XYZ file of C-alpha atoms in Angstrom:
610
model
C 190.274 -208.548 25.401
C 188.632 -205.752 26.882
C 186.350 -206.275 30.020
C 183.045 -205.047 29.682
C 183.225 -204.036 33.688
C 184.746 -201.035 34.791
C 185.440 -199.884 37.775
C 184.447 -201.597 40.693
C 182.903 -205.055 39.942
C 179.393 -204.900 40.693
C 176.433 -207.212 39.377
C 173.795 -205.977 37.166
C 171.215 -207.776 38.943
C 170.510 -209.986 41.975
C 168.875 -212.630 40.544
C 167.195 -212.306 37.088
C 165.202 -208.878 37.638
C 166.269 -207.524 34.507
C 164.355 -209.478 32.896
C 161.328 -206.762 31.841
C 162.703 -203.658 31.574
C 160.977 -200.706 30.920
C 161.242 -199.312 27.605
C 161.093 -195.859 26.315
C 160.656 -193.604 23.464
C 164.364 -192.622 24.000
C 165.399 -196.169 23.759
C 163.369 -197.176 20.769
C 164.670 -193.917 19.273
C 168.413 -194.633 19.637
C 170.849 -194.888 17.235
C 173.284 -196.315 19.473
C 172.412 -200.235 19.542
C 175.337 -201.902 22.031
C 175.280 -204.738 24.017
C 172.919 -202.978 26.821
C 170.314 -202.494 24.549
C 166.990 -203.593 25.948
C 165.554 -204.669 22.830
C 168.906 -206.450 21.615
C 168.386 -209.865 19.486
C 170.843 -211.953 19.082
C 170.905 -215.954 16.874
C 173.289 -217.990 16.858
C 172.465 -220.365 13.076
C 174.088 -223.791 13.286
C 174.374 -225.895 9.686
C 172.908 -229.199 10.648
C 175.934 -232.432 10.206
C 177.255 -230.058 7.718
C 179.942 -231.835 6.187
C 177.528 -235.021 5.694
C 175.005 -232.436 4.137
C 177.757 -230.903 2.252
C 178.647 -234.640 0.782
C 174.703 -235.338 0.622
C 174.274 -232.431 -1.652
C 177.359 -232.970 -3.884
C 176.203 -236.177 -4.446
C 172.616 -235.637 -5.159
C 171.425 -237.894 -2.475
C 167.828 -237.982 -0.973
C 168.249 -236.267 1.972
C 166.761 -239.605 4.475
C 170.310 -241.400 3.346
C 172.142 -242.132 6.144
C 175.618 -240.965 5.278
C 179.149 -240.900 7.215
C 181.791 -238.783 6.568
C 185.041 -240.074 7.042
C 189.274 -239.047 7.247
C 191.324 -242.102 7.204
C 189.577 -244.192 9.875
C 187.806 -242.044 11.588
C 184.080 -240.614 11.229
C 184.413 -236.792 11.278
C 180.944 -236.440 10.600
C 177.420 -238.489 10.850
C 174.055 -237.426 8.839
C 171.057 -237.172 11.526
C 169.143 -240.098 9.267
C 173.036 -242.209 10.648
C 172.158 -240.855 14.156
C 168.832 -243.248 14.438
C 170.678 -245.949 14.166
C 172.931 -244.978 17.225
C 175.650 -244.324 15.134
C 178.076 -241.505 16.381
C 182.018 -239.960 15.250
C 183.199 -242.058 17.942
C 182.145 -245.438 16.291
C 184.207 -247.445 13.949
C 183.449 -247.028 10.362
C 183.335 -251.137 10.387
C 180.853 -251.202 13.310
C 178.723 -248.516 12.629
C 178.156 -250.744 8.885
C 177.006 -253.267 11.683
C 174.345 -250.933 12.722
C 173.230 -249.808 9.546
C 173.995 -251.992 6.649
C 172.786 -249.468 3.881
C 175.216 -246.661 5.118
C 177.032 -244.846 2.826
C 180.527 -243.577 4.044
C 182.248 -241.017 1.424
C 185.838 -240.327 2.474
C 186.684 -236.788 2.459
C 188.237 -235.221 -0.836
C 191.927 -235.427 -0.552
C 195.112 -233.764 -2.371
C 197.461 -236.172 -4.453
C 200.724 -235.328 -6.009
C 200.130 -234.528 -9.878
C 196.628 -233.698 -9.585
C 195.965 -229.695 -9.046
C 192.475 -230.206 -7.362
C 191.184 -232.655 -4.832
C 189.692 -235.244 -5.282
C 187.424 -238.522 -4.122
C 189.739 -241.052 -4.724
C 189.694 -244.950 -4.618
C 193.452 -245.457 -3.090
C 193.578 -243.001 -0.238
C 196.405 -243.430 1.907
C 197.992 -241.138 5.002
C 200.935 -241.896 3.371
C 200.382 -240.501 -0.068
C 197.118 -238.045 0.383
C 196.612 -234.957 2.267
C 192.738 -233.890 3.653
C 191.084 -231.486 1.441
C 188.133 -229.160 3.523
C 188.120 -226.980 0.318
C 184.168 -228.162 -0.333
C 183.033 -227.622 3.304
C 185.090 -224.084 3.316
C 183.215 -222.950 0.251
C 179.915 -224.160 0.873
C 179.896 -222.223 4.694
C 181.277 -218.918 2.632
C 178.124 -219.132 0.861
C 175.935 -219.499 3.716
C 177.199 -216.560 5.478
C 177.168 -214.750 2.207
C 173.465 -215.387 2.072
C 173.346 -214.082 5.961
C 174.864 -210.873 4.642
C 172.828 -210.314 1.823
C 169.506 -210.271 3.419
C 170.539 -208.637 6.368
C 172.278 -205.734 5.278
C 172.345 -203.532 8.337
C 172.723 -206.644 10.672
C 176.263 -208.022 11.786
C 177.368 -211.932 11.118
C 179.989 -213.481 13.071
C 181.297 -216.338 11.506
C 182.136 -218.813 14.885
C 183.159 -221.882 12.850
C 182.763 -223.442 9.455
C 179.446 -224.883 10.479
C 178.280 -221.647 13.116
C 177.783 -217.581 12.678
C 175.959 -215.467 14.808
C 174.112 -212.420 13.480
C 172.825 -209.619 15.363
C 169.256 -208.720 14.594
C 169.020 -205.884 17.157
C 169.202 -202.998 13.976
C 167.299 -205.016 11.712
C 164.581 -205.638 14.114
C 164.130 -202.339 14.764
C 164.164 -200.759 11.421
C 160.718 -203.463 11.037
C 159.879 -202.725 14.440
C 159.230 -198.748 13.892
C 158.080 -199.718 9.977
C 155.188 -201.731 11.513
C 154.400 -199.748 14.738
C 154.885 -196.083 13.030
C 153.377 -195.035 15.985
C 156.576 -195.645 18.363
C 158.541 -193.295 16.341
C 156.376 -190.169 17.426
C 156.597 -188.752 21.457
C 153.064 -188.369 22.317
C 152.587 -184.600 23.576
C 151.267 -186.123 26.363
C 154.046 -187.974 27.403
C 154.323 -187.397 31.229
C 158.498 -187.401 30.583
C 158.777 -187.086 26.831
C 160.929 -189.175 25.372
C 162.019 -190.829 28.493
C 158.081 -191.867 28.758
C 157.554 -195.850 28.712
C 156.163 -197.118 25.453
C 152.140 -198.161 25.354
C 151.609 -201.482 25.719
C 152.279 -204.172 22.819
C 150.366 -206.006 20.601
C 149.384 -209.798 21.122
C 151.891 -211.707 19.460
C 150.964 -215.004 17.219
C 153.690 -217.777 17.407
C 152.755 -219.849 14.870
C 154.978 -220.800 12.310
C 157.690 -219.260 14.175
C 159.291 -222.205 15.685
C 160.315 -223.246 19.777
C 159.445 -221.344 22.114
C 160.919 -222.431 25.026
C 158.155 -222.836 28.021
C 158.264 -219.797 30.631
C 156.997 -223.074 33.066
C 158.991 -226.576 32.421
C 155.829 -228.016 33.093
C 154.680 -227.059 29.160
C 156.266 -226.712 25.971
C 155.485 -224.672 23.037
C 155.984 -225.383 19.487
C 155.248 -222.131 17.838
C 151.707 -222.275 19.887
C 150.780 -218.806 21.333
C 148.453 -219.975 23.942
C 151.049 -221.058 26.572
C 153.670 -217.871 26.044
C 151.320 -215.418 27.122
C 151.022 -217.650 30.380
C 153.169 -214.755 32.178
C 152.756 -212.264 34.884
C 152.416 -208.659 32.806
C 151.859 -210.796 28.925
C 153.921 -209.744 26.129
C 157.033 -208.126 26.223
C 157.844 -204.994 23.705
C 161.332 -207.604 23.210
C 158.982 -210.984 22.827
C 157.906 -209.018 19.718
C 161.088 -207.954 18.965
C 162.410 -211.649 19.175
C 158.976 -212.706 16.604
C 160.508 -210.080 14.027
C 163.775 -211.728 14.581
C 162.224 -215.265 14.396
C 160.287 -213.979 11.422
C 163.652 -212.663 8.976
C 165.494 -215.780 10.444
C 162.839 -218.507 9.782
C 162.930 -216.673 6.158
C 166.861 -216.892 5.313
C 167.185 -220.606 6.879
C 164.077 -221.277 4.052
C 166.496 -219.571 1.652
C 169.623 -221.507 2.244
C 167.693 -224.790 2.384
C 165.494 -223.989 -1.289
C 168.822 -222.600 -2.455
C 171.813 -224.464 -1.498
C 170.187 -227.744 -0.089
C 171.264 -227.134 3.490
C 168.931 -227.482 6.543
C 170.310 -225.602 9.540
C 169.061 -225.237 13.099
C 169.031 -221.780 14.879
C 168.608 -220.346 18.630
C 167.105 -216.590 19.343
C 167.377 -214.760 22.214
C 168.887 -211.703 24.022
C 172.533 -212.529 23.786
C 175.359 -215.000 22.181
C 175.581 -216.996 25.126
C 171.537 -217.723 25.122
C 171.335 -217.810 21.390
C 174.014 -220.737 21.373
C 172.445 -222.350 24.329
C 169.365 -222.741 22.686
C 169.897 -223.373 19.369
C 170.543 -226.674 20.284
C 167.215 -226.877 22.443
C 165.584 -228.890 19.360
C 167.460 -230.007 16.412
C 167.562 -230.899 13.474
C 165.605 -228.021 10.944
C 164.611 -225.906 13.354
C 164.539 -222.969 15.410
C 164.179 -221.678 19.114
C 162.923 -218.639 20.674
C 164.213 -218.121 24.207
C 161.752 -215.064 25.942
C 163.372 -212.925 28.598
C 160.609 -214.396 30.745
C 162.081 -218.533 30.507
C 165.294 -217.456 30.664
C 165.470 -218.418 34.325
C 163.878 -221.728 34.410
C 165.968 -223.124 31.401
C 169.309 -222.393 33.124
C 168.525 -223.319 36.816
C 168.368 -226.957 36.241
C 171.772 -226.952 33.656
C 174.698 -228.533 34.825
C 176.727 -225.428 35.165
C 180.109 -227.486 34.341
C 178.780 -228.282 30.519
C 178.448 -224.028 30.289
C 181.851 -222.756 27.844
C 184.274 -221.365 30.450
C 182.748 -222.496 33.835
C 184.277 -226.831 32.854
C 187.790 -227.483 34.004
C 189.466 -226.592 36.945
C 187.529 -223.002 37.705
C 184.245 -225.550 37.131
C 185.936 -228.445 39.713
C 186.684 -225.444 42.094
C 183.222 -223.441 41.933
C 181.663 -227.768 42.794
C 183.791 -228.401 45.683
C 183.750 -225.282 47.146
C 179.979 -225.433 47.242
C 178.737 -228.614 46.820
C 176.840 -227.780 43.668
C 176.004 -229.185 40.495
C 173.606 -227.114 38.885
C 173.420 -223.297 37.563
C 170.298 -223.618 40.118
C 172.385 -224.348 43.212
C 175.285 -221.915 42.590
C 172.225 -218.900 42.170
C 172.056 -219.572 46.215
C 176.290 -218.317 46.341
C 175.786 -214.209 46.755
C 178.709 -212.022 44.915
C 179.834 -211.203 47.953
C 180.588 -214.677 48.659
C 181.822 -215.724 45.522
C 184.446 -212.623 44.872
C 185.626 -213.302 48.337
C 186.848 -217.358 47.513
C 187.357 -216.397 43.496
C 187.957 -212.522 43.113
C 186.988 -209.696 41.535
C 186.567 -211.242 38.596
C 183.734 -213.526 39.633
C 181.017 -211.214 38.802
C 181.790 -212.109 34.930
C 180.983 -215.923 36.363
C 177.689 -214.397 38.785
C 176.693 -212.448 36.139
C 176.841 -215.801 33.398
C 174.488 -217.681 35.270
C 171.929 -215.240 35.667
C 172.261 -214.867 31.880
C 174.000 -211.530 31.386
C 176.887 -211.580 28.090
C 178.001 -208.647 26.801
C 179.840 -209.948 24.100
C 179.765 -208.033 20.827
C 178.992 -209.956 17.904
C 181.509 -208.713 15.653
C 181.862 -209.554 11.940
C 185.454 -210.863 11.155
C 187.398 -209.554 8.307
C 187.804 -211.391 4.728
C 190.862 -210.282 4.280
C 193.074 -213.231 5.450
C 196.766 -212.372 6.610
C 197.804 -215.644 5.765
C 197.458 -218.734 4.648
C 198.410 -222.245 5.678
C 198.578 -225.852 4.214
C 200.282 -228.241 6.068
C 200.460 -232.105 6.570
C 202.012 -234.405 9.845
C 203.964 -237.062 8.188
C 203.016 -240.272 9.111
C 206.388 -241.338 7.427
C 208.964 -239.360 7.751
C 211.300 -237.575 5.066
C 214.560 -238.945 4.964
C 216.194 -238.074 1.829
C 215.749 -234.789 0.511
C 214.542 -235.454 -3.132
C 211.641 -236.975 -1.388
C 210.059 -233.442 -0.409
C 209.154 -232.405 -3.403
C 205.970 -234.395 -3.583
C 204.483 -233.072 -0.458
C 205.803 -229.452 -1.515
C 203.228 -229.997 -4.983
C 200.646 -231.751 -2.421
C 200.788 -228.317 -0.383
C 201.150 -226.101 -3.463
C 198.077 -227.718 -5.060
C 196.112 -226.192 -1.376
C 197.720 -223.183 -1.493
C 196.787 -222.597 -5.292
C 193.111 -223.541 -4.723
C 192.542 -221.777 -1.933
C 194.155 -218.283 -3.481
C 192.457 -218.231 -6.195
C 189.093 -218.771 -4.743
C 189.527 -216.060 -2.067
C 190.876 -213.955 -5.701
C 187.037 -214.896 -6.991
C 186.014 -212.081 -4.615
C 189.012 -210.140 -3.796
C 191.179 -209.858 -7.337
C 193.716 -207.607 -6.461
C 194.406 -210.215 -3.230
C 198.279 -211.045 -3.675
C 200.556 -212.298 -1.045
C 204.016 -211.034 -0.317
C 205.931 -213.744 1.023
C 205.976 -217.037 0.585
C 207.152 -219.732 3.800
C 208.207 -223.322 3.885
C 208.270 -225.136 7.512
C 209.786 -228.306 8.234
C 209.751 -229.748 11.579
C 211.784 -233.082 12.802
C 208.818 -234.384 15.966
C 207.764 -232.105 18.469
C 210.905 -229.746 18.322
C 210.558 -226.211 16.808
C 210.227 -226.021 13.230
C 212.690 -224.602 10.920
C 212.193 -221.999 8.020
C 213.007 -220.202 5.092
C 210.880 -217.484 3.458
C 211.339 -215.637 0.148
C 208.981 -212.420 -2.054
C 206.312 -214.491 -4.189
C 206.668 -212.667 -6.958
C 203.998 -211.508 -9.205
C 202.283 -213.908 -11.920
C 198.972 -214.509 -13.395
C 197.543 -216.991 -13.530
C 198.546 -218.987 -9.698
C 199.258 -222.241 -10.887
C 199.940 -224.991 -8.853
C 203.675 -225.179 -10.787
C 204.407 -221.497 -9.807
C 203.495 -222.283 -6.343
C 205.642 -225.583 -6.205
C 209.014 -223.764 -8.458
C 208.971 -220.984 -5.402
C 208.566 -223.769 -2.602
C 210.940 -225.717 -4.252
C 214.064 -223.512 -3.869
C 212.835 -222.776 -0.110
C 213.379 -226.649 0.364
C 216.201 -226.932 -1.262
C 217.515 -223.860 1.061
C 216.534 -225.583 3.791
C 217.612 -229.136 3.120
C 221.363 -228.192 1.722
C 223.898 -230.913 0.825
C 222.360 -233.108 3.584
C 222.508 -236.760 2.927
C 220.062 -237.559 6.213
C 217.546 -235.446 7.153
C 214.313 -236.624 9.680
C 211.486 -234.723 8.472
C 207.700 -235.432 10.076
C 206.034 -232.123 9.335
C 206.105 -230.079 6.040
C 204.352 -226.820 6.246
C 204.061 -223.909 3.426
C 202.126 -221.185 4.013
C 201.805 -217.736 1.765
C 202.099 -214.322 4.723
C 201.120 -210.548 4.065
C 198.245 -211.004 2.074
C 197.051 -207.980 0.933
C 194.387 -206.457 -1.376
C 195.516 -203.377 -3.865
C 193.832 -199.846 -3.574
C 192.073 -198.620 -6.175
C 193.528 -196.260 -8.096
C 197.160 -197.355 -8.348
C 198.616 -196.926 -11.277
C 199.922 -200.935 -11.703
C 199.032 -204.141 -9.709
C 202.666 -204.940 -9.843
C 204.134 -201.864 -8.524
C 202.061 -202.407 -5.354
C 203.698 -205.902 -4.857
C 206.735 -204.507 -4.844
C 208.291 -206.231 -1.391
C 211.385 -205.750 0.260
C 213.409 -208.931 -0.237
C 212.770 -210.758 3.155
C 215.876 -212.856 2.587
C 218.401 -210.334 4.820
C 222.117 -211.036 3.197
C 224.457 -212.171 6.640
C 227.566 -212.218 7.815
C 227.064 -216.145 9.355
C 228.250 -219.271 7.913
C 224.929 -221.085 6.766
C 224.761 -224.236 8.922
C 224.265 -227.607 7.130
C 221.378 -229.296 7.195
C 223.064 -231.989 9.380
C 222.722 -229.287 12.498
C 219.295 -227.672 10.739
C 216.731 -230.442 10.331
C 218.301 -233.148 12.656
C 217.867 -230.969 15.569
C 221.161 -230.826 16.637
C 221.977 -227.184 15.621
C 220.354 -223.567 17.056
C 217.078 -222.633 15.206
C 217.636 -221.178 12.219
C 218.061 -217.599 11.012
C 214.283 -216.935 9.489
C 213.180 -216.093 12.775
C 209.469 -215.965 10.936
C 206.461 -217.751 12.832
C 203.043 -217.970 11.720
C 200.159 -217.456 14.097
C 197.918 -220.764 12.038
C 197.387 -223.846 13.705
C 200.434 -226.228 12.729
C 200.292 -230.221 12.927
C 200.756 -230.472 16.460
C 201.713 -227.184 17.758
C 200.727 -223.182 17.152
C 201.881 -220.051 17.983
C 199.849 -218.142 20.201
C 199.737 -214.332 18.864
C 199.240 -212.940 22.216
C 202.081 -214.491 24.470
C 204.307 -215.577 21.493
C 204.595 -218.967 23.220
C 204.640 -221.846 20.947
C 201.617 -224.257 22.337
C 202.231 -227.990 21.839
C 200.501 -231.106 22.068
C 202.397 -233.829 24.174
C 204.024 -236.802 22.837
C 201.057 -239.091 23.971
C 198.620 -236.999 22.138
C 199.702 -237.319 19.001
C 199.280 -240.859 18.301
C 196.193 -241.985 15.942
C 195.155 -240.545 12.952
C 195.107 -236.737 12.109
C 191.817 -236.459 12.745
C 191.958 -237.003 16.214
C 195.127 -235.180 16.573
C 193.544 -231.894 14.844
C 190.257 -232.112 17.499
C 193.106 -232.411 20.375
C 195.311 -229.442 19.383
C 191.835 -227.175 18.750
C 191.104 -228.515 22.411
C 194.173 -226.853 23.167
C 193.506 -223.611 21.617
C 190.564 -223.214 22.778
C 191.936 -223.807 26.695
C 194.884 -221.562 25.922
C 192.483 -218.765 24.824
C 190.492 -219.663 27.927
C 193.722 -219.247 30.541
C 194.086 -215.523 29.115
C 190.377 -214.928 29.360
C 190.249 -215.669 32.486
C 193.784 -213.312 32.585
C 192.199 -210.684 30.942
C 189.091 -210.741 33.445
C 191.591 -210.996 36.586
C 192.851 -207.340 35.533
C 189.811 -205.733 34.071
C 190.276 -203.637 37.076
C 194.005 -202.643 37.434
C 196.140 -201.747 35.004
C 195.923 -203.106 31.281
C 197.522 -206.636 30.467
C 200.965 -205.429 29.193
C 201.489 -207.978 25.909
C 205.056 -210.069 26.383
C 208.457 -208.428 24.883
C 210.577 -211.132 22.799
C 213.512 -209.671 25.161
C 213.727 -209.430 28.610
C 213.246 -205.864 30.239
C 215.773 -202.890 30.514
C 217.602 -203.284 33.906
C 216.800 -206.761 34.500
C 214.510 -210.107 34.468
C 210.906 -209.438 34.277
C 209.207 -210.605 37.589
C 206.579 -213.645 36.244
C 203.346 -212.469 37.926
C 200.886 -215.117 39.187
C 197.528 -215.102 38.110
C 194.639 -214.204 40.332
C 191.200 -214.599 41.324
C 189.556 -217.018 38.742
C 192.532 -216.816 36.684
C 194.456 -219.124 38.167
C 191.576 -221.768 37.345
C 193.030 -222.007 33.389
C 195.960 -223.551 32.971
C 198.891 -222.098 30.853
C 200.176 -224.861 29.046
């Protein structure tokens, strides 16, 4: 990650006085629209219970049916209509019935061997059935596709299944300069040309264009004009920037709701960090403006240790060390003060509360490198003619999910195919082979490859201890145009090496008594209860006491544990954004000896490496 600070680490501002900057004709004029644009606009559009919306619509439900979405026994999901009656994911599904007699709780659509599509089944079992997200996966990809299509010079970031943020900063001005033609000409006048300040802006109307958060927490504004304008200098050349923005977004959430059913909740402001703060400031169906002008009484009174980034140890530090609670109380600490106790890297922290990200929002590629289905065995495999069933369970996945990325990618192929099998928490074993080349993907074509990988893997055992199966498909790749032959482009090298060694039996192989195993492949997906992290090439795993209970609550844990193991090299990543660039880790040790481990500094040493 590169640090948006170079040089010495110095704040942008003391203490939210960036707040109305002066804009100019040079400014407005600018092709260049980064992340220190004054007149940036940035939303962060959240899906509202999604997956309970997602089951709602499938169904054909009245949207005021209170609906639970479940995965074996626990409720991944709760409809807002559920919410009233105090019903939340961490209820029972048996005692949130108590609550709410007339709920409706739709388990989610699961694989089963011999059936090539999920499906809502009667008899699902752990045991026999593995989780299906196709629907919820699909239905987002159409949401963001909407995003796309009416904002064609804007950029989406797709956070989550349920989450994108867009950048409305070109957008926004392309209406901007179409509705004020005026801005786009230098008056001959202008005391400094076009580094001259723009004239004054027009009143804005709010109306209709949803939260706007109070400048004073004494009042709040829903879409009412009258109390925005409350503000030492009035309106802002970005409040109107942020009404266009409110305007085109207020438009495509009215879209997605006539057209796919789905009411979603959105946050505007200056940056992703605000956007994603407020989006939640009212919810459900709506949408929040946060002016430049509230941004400092909405954070001051925030408990600082709920912010992404500041929880955990660096947040359990920054308290003690100061006594403080609040984003409020730690706006008394000077940088000066805080870089002393937490380094040079504190300013990204000082510069957080205040307000200040300079994240890019940066669309993510379709094109998937790989692809993973995968399923934690709540009974394990112990004789290896009882694979197969989870190898047509995975296959079924894999086939789905090809052929609808194929819907809008044809020529997307993958080279290799990969079978995992783990025994617990040790490291898992694999075999890999070409996928060759076949129309149409069938679920069978998938399951003949996997087949042989298993049986590869598995030998003349007579005992093997199997509790995770993973296949995944690797080097997925799209075709130029303009070959002369699909096929000739899938042309792979075999991955399957000939050597000189003695294949090991699967007594030494899936027992875990032998050396790993020659395919030295690892993919960089989230596995059952570990992953690989693509940066460090450390394999991340959950311990043994957080793995019990159902796979529900095991997959939240181990994307807790992502999501702290992207934090620790963050916070790396910020500890030397001002010495020499992060050097990424060699599978072998150096020339001329063992690498010296380097401790983490400043607020690096806050995340944990685990």
């Amino acid at each position: 990650m590169n640090s948006p600070w170079k040089g010495k680490a110095k704040a942008a501002n003391p203490d939210y006085d960036d707040l109305r900057p002066t804009i100019t004709y040079r400014q407005i004029l600018s092709n260049n629209l980064g992340v220190r644009d004054p007149l940036r606009i940035v939303a962060l559009c959240d899906s509202d219970a999604f997956y309970a919306a997602c089951e709602r619509v499938r169904l054909g439900l009245d949207p005021s049916v209170p609906i639970v979405v479940q995965q074996w026994e626990s409720l991944i999901a709760v409809s807002y209509p559920a919410r009233e009656f105090g019903i939340s994911r961490m209820d029972k599904l048996k005692d949130a019935k108590k609550k709410c007699p007339n709920l409706l709780a739709v388990h989610v659509a699961t694989y089963k061997e011999g059936e090539k599509e999920p499906g809502y089944w009667d008899d699902v079992d752990t045991r026999t059935h593995k989780v299906s997200l196709d629907l919820y996966r699909r239905e987002s990809n159409k949401i963001i596709g909407m995003f796309k299509e009416a904002l064609p010079t804007g950029e989406v970031e797709k956070a989550s299944i349920d989450e994108a943020f867009i950048d409305f900063t070109r957008p926004v001005r392309e209406k901007l300069l179409e509705r004020y033609p005026y801005l786009a000409h230098v008056p001959a006048d202008a005391p400094d040309g076009t580094d001259s300040p723009l004239p004054p802006p027009p009143p804005i109307n709010w109306d209709g264009l949803g939260s706007v958060v109070p400048v004073s927490p004494s009042g709040e504004t829903d879409g009412a004009s009258e109390h925005s304008d409350e503000v030492d200098g009035g309106t802002t050349w970005h409040d109107v920037a942020l009404s266009i923005a409110a305007e085109l977004m207020g438009k495509i959430r009215e879209d997605i709701h006539s057209k796919l059913g789905y009411t979603t909740s959105a946050g505007i402001s200056r940056n992703k960090f605000l956007a994603k703060l407020s989006a939640s400031y009212k919810k459900p169906d709506s949408q929040t403006i946060l002016r430049n002008d509230a941004i400092p009484n909405y954070l001051r009174p925030l408990a600082f240790q709920k912010i992404r980034f500041l929880g955990g140890k660096l947040g359990d530090a920054l308290a003690k060390e100061y006594d403080v609670s609040t984003v409020g109380d730690l706006l008394t600490v000077s940088l000066d003060e805080m870089q002393s106790k937490f380094g040079e890297s504190a300013l990204w922290v000082y510069e957080l509360l205040r307000g200040i990200d300079r994240n890019e929002v940066k669309e993510k590629s379709a094109l998937f490198k790989s692809m993973l289905a995968s399923k934690n065995l709540p009974k394990p495999i112990t004789q290896s003619s009882d694979g197969h069933q989870w190898i047509r369970v995975l296959a079924a996945e894999l086939a789905l999910r090809l052929n609808d990325a194929r819907e809008s990618m044809p020529t997307l192929w993958p080279k290799t195919i990969v079978l995992h099998a783990r025994k617990g928490y040790e490291t898992s074993r694999s075999k890999q082979a070409t996928f060759p080349f076949v129309q149409p993907v069938t679920v069978d074509v998938i399951a003949t490859a996997a087949d042989k990988l298993w049986k590869e893997l598995t030998g003349d055992a007579k005992i093997i201890h199997v509790t995770s199966v993973q296949l995944a498909f690797t080097g997925l790749e799209k075709a130029e145009m303009g070959q002369k032959s699909i096929e000739g482009f899938f042309k792979a090298r075999d991955t399957q090496k000939p050597t000189s060694l003695k294949r090991r039996r699967e007594e030494d192989v899936l027992s875990g008594s032998g050396e790993d195993s020659n395919a030295a492949f690892k993919l960089s997906d989230a596995e059952a209860v570990s992953f690989q992290c693509p940066r460090c090439l450390e394999v991340i795993s959950l311990q043994e006491d957080q793995v019990t209970g159902d796979s529900a609550e095991v997959a939240r844990r181990l994307a807790a544990l992502r999501l702290e193991h992207n934090d620790f090299h963050f916070a790396q990543d910020l500890a030397h954004s001002n010495d020499a660039p992060v050097p990424h880790p060699r599978n072998s040790s150096s020339r001329g000896g063992t690498r010296r481990k380097v401790e983490p500094k400043g607020i690096a040493k806050f995340f944990t490496k685990k």
